[in-house]
Coordinates of C-alpha atoms in Angstrom, one line a residue:
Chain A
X9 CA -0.4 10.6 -3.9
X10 CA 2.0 9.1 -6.2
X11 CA 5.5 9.5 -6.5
X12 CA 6.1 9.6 -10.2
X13 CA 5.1 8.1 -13.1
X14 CA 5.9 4.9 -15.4
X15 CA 7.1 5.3 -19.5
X16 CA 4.9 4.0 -21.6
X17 CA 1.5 3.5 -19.5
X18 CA 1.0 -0.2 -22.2
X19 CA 3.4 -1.6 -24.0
X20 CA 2.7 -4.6 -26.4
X21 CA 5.6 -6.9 -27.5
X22 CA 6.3 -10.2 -28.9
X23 CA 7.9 -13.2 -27.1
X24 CA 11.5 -13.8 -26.9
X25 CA 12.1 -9.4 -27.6
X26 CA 13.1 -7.3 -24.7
X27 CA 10.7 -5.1 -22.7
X28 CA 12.1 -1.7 -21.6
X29 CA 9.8 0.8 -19.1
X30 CA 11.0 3.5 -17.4
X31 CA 9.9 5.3 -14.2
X32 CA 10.0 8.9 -13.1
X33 CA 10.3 10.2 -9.7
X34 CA 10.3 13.5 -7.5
X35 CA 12.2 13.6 -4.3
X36 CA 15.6 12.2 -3.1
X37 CA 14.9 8.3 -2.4
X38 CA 16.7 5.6 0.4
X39 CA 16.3 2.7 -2.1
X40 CA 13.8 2.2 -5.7
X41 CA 11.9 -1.3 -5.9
X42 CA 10.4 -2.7 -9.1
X43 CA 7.0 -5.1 -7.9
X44 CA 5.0 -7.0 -10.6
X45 CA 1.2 -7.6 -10.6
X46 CA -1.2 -9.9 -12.3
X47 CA -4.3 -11.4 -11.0
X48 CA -3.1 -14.8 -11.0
X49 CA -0.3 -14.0 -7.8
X50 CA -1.1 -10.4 -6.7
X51 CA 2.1 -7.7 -6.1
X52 CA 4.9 -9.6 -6.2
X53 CA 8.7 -8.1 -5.4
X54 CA 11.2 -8.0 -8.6
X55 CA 13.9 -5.7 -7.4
X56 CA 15.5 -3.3 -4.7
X57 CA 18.0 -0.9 -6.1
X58 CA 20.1 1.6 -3.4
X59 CA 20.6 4.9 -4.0
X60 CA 24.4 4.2 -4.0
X61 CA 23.8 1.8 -7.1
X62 CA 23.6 2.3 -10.3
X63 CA 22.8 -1.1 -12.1
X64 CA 21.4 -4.5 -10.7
X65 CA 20.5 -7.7 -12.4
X66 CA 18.4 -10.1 -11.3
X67 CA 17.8 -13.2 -13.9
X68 CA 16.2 -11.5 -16.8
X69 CA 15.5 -8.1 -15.1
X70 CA 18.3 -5.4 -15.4
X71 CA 17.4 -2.3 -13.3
X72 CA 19.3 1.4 -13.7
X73 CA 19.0 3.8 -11.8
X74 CA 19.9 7.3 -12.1
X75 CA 19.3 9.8 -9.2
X76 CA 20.4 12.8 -10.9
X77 CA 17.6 12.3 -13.2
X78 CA 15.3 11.0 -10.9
X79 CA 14.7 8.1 -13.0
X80 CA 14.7 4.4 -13.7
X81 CA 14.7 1.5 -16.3
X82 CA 13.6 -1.8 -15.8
X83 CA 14.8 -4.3 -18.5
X84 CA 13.0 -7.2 -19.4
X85 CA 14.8 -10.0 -22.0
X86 CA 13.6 -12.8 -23.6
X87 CA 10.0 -11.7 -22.6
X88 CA 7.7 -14.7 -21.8
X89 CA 4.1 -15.1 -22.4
X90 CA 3.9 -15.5 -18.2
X91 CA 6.1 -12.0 -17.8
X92 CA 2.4 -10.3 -19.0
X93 CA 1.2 -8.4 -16.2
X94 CA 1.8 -4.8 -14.8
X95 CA 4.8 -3.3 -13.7
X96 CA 5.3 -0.8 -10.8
X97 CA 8.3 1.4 -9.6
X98 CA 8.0 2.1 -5.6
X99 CA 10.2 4.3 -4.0
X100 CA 11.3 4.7 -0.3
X101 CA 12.5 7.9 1.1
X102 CA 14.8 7.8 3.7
X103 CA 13.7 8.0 7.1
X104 CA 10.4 5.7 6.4
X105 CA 9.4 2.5 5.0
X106 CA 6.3 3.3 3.2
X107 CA 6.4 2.4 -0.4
X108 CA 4.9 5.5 -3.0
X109 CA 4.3 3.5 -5.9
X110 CA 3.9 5.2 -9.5
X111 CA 1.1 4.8 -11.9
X112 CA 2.4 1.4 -13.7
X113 CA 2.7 -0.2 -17.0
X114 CA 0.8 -2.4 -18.2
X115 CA 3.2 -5.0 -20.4
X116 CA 1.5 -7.7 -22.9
X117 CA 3.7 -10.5 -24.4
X118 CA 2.0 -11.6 -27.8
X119 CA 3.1 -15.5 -28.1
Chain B
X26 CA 1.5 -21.6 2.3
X27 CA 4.0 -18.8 4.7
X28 CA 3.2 -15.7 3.2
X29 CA 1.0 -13.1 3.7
X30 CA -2.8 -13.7 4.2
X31 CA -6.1 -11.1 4.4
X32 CA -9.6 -12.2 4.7
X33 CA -12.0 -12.0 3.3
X34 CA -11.1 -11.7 -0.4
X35 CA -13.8 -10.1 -1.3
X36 CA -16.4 -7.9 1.1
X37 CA -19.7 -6.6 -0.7
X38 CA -21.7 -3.8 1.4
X39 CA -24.0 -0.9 1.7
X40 CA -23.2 2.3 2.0
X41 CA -22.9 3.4 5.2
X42 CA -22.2 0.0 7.2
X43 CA -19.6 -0.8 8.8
X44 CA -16.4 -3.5 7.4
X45 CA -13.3 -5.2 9.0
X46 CA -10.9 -6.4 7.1
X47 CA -8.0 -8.7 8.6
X48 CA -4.0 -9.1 7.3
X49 CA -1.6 -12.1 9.2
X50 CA 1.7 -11.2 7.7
X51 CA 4.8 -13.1 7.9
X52 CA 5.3 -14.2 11.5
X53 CA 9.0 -13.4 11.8
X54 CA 7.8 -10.0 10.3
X55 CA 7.5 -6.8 12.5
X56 CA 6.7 -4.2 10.1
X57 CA 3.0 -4.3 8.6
X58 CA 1.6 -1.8 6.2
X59 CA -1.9 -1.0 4.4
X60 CA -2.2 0.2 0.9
X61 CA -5.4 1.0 -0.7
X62 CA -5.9 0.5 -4.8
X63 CA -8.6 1.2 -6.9
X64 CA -8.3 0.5 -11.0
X65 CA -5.4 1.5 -13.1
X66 CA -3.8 3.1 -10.3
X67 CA -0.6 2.2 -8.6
X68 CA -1.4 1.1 -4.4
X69 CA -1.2 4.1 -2.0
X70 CA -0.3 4.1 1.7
X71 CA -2.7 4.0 4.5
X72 CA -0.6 3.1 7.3
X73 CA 2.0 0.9 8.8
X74 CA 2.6 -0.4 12.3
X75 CA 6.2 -1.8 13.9
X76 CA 5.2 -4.2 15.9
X77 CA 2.1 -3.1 17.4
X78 CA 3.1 0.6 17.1
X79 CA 1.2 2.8 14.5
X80 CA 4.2 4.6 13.0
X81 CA 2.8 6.8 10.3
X82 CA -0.7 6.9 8.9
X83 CA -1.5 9.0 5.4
X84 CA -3.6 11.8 4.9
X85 CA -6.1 9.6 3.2
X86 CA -6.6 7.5 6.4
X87 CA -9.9 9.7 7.5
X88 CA -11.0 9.5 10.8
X89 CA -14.0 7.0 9.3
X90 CA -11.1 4.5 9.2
X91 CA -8.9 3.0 12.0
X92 CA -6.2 0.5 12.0
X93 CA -5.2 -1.9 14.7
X94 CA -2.2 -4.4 15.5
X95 CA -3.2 -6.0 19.4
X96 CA 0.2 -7.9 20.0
X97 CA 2.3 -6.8 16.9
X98 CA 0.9 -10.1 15.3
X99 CA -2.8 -9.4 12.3
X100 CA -3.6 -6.8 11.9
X101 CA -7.6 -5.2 11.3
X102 CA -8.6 -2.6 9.1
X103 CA -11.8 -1.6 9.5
X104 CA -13.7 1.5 7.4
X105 CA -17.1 2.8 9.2
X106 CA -19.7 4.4 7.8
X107 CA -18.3 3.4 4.2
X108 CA -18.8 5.2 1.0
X109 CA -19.1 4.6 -2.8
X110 CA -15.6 6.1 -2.7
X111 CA -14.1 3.7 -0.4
X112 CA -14.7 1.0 -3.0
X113 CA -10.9 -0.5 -3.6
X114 CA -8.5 -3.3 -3.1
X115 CA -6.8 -3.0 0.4
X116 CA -3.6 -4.6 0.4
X117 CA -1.5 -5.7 3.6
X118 CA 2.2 -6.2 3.5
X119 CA 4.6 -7.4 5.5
X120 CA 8.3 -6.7 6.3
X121 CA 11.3 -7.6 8.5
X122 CA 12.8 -4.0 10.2
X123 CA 15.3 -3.2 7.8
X124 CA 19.2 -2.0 8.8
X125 CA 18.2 1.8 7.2
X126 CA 18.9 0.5 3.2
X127 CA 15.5 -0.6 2.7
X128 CA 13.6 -4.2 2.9
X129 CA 11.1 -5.2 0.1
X130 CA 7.6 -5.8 0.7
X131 CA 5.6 -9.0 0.8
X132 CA 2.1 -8.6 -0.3
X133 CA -1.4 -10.8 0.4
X134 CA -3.6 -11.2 -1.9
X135 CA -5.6 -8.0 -0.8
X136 CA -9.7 -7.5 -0.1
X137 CA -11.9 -6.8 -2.9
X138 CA -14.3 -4.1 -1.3
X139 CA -17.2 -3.0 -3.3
X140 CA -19.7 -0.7 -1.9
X141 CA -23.0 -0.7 -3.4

């Protein structure tokens, strides 16, 4: 089953503006990862956020979390024509290692 | 190439035969998992293995399916008797054993099964 859900399900930008999708969750997590998939590379890793942290960057990714709202942002700027693809939030609950993925967005950069 | 590999890519059959699907993860790698995906959907688990160890397998694993790791190194997935249902992308990943703070993930390509 999946964890939680993505905010919005599409979202259709143009180049160079930032991309913001959020993510939803249910139960108390260990950590929060942000993958990436398109069918050029497959499900690629973005991001690991803790349940301690509250804000990571990596590059052009900025991640928040916010575990008393069971929720997180991912953060996309200067979108790229290659950043097109779909995004997915995967949470890990402590005491396993299994991802639960939600239901992804599905971003499109208009060049 | 290092990463994570799975063969075949894509795996064609009739329903109710019989299909083996193979993942070699990273070799330093201990931890191998199974996720199933079908369209617009996010990947669920399967199952995962540490080392050759089957650690936790879902509720969607039926008993049609069964999952092996001989020697902690690929791993085989193989679905008997398949159905119409069964008709997904099965994706193996691979990961070090993490310190308790979590490890990503490092996906293959996946297998394209369609079940005619």
């Amino acid at each position: 089953s999946q964890q939680g859900e993505e905010d919005p399900q599409a979202l259709s930008i143009q180049e160079g503006e930032n991309a913001t999708m959020n993510c939803s969750y249910k139960t108390s997590i260990n950590n929060l990862q942000w993958y990436r998939q398109n069918s050029g590379r497959g499900l690629v890793h973005l991001i690991l956020i803790r349940s301690n942290e509250r804000e990571k960057h990596s590059g052009r990714l900025r991640v928040t979390l916010d575990t008393s709202k069971k929720s997180s942002s991912l953060l996309i700027t200067a979108s790229r024509a290659a950043d097109t693809a779909s995004y997915f939030c995967a949470t890990v609950n402590f005491g396993n290692e299994k991802l639960t993925f939600g239901t992804g967005t599905r971003l499109t950069i208009i060049p | 190439d290092t990463g994570v590999s799975q063969d075949p890519r894509h795996k064609i059959t009739k329903r109710g035969q019989n299909v083996t699907f193979r993942c070699d993860p990273i070799s330093e790698h201990n931890r191998l998992y199974w996720y199933r995906q079908t369209l617009g959907q996010g990947p669920e688990f399967l199952t995962y293995f540490q080392n050759e160890a089957q650690l936790e397998k879902s509720r969607l694993l039926s008993d049609r399916f069964s999952a092996e790791r001989p020697k902690g190194s690929f791993s085989t997935l193989e679905i008997q008797r398949t159905e119409q249902g069964d008709s997904a992308m099965y994706l193996c990943a691979s990961s070090p054993q993490s310190s308790g703070t979590g490890h990503e993930q490092y996906f293959g390509p996946g297998t394209r099964l369609t079940v005619t």
